[in-house]
Coordinates of N, CA and C in Angstrom, one line a residue:
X289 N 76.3 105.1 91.5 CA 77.2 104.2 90.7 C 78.5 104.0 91.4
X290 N 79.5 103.7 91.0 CA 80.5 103.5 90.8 C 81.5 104.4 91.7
X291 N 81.9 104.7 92.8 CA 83.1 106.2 93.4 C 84.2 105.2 94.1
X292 N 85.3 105.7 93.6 CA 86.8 105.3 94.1 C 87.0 106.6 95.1
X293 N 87.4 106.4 96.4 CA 87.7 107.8 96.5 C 89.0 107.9 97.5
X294 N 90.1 108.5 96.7 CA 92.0 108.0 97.7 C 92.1 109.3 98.8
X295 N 92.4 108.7 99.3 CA 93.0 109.9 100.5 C 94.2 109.2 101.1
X296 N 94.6 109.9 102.1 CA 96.1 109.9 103.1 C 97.8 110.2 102.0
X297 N 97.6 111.1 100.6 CA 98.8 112.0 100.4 C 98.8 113.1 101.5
X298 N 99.9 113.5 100.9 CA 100.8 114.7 101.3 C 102.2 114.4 101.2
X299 N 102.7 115.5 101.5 CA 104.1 116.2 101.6 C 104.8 115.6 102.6
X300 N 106.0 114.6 102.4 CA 106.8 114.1 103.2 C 108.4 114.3 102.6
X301 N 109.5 114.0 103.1 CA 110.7 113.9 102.9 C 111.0 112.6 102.4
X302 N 112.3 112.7 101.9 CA 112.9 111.5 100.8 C 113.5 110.4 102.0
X303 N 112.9 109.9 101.9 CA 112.6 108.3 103.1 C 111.3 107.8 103.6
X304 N 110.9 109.1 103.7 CA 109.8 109.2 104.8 C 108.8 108.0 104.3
X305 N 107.6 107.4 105.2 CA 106.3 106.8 104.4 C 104.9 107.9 104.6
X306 N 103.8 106.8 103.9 CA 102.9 107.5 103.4 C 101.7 106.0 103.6
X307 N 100.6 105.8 104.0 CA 99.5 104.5 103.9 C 98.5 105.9 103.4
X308 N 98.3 105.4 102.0 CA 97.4 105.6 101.1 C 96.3 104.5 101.6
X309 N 94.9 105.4 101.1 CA 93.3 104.4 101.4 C 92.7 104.7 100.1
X310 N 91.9 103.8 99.6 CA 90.6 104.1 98.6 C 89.4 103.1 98.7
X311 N 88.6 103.9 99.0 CA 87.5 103.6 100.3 C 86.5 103.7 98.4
X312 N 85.7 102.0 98.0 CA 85.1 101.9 97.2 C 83.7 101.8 97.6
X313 N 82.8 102.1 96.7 CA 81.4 102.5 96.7 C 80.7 101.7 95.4
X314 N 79.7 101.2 95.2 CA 79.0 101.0 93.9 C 79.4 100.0 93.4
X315 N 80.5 99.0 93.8 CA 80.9 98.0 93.5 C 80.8 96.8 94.3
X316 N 80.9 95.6 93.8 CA 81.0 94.3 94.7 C 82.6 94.1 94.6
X317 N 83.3 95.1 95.7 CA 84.6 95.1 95.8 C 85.6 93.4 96.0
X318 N 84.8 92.5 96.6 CA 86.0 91.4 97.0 C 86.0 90.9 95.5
X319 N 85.4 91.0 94.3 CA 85.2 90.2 93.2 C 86.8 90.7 91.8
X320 N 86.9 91.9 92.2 CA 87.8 92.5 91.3 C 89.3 92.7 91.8
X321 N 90.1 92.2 90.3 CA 91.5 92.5 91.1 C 91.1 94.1 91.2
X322 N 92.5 94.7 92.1 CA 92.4 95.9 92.4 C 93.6 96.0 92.1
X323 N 94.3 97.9 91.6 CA 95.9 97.8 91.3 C 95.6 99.7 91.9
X324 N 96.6 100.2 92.2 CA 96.7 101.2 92.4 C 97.8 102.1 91.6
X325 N 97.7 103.2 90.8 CA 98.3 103.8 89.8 C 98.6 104.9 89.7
X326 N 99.7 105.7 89.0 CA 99.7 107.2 89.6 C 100.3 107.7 88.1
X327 N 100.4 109.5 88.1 CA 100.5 109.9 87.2 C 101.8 111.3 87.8
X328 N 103.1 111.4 87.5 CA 103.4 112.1 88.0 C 103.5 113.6 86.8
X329 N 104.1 114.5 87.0 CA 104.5 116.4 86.5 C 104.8 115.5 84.8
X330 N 103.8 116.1 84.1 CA 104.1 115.3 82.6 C 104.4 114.2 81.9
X331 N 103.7 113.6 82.5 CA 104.2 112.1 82.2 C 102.9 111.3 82.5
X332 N 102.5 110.3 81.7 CA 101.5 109.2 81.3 C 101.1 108.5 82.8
X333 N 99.8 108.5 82.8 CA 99.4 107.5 84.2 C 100.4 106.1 83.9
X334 N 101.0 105.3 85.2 CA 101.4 104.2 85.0 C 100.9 103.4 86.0
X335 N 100.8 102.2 86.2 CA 100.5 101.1 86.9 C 101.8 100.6 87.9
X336 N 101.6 100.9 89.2 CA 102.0 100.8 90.6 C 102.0 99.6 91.0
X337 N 101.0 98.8 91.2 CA 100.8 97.8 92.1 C 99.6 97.4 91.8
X338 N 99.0 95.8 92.5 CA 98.3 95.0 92.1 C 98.0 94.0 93.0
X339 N 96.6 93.9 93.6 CA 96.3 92.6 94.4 C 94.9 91.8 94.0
X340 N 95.2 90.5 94.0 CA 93.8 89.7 93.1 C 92.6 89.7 93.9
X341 N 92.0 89.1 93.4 CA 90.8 89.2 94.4 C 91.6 87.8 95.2
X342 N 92.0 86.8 95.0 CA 92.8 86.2 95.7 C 93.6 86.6 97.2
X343 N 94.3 87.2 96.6 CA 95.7 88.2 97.8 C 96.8 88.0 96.9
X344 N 96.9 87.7 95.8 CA 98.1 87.8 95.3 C 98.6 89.0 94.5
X345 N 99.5 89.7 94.9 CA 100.0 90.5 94.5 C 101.1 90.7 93.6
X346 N 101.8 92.2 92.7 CA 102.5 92.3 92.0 C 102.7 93.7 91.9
X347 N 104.1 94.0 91.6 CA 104.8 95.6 91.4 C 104.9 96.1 90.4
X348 N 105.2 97.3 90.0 CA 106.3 98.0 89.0 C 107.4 97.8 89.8
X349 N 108.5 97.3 88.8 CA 109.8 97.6 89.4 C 110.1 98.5 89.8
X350 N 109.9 99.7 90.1 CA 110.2 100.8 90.2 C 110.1 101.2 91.9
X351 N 109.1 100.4 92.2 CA 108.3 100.2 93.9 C 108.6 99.2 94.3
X352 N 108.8 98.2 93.7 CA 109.3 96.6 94.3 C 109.8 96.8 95.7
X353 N 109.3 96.2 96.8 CA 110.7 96.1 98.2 C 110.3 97.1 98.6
X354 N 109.2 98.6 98.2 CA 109.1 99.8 99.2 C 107.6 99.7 99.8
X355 N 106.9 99.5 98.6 CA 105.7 99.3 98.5 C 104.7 98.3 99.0
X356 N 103.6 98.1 99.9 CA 102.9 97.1 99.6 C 101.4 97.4 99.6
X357 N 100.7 96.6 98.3 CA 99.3 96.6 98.5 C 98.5 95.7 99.2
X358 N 97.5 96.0 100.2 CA 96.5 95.0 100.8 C 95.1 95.7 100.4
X359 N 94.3 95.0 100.6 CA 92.9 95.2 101.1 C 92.3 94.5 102.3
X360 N 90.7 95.5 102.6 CA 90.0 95.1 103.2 C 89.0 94.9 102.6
X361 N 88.1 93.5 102.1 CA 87.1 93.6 101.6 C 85.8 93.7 102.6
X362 N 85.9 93.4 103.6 CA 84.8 93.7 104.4 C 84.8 95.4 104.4
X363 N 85.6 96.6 104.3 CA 85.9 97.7 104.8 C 85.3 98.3 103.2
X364 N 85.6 97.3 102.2 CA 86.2 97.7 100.6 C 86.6 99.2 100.5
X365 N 88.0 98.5 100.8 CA 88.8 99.5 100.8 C 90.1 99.0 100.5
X366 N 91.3 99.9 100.0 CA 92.8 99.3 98.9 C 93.3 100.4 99.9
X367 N 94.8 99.5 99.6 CA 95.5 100.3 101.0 C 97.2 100.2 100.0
X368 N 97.4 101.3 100.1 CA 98.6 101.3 99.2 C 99.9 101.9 100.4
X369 N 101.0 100.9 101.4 CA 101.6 101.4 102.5 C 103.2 101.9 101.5
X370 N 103.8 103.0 101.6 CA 104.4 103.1 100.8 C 105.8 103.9 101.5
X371 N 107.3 103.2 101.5 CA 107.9 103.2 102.8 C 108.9 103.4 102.0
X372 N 110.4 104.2 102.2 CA 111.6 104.6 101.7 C 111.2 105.5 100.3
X373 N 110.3 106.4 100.7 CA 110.0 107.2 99.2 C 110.9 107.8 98.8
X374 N 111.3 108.4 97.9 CA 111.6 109.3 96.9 C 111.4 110.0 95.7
X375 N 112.0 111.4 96.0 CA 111.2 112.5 94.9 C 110.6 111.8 93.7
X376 N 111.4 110.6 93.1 CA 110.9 110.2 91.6 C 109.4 109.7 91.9
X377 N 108.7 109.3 93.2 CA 107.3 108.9 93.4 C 106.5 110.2 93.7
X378 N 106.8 111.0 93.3 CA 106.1 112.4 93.4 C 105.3 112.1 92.3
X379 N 103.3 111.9 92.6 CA 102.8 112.1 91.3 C 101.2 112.1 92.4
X380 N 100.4 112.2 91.6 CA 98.5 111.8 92.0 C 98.7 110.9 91.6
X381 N 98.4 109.7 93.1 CA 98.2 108.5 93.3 C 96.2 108.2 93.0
X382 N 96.2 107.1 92.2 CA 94.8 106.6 92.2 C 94.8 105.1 92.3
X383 N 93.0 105.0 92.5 CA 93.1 103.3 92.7 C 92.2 103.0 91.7
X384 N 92.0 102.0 90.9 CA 90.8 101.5 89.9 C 91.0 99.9 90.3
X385 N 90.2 99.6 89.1 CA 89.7 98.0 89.1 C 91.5 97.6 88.2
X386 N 91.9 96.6 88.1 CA 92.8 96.2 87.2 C 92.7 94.8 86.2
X387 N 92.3 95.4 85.0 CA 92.8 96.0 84.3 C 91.9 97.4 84.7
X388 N 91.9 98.6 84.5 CA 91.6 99.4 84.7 C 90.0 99.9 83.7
X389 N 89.4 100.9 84.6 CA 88.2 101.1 84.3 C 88.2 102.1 83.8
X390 N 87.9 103.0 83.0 CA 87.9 104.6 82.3 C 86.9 104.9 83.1
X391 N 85.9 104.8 83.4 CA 84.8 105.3 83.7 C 85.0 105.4 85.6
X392 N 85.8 104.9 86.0 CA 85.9 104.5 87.5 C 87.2 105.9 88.3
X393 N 88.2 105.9 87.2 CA 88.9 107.2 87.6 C 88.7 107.9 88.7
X394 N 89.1 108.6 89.5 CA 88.7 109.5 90.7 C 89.5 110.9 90.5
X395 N 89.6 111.3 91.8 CA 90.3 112.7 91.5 C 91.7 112.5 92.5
X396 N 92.1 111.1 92.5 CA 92.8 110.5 93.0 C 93.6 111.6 94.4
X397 N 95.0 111.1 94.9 CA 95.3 111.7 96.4 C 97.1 112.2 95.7
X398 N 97.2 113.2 96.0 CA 98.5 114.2 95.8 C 99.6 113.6 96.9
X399 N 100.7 112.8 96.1 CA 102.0 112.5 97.5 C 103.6 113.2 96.6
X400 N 103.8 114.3 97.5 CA 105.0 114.8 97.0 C 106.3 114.4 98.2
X401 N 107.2 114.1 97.5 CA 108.4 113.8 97.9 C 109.7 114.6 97.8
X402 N 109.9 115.5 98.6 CA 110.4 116.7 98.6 C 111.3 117.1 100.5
X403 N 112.7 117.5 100.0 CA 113.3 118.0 101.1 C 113.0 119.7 101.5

């Protein structure tokens, strides 16, 4: 069925970047927007970013200007490049369908932002 699966977190410094992947399975990936989302230390998953099946994209203010999302649908795969970080983007990064899928969840990729 169905596997989302994120890699390329870790532990960088407050500037530093990070190119997140989520390499899809079980799906006819070029057909679905795709948005990538994260959940940081107590606090509610929120919604990151966003690319149509189109190519058109959209932010959380929060990422606007640092962030960008692409894909590869021949690869199907979502690529989250993520540049001038800071500790406040310390959380498990995930990628789903958008609007999002409950059932599609993964065990998403750990990016801490830390001196």
């Amino acid at each position: 069925q169905v596997q989302l699966v994120e890699s390329g977190g870790g532990l960088v410094q407050p500037g530093g970047s990070l190119r997140l992947s989520c390499a899809a399975s079980g799906i006819i990936f070029s057909i679905y927007h795709m948005g990538w989302y994260r959940q940081a230390p107590g606090k509610q998953r929120e919604w990151v970013a966003v690319i149509t099946s189109g190519g058109s994209t959209n932010y959380a203010d929060s990422v606007k200007g640092r962030f960008t999302i692409s894909r590869d649908n021949a690869k199907k795969t979502l690529y989250l490049q993520m540049n001038s970080l800071r500790p406040e983007d310390t959380a498990v990064y995930y990628c789903n369908t958008y609007p999002s899928t409950t059932a599609y969840w993964g065990q998403g990729t750990q990016v801490t932002v830390s001196s």
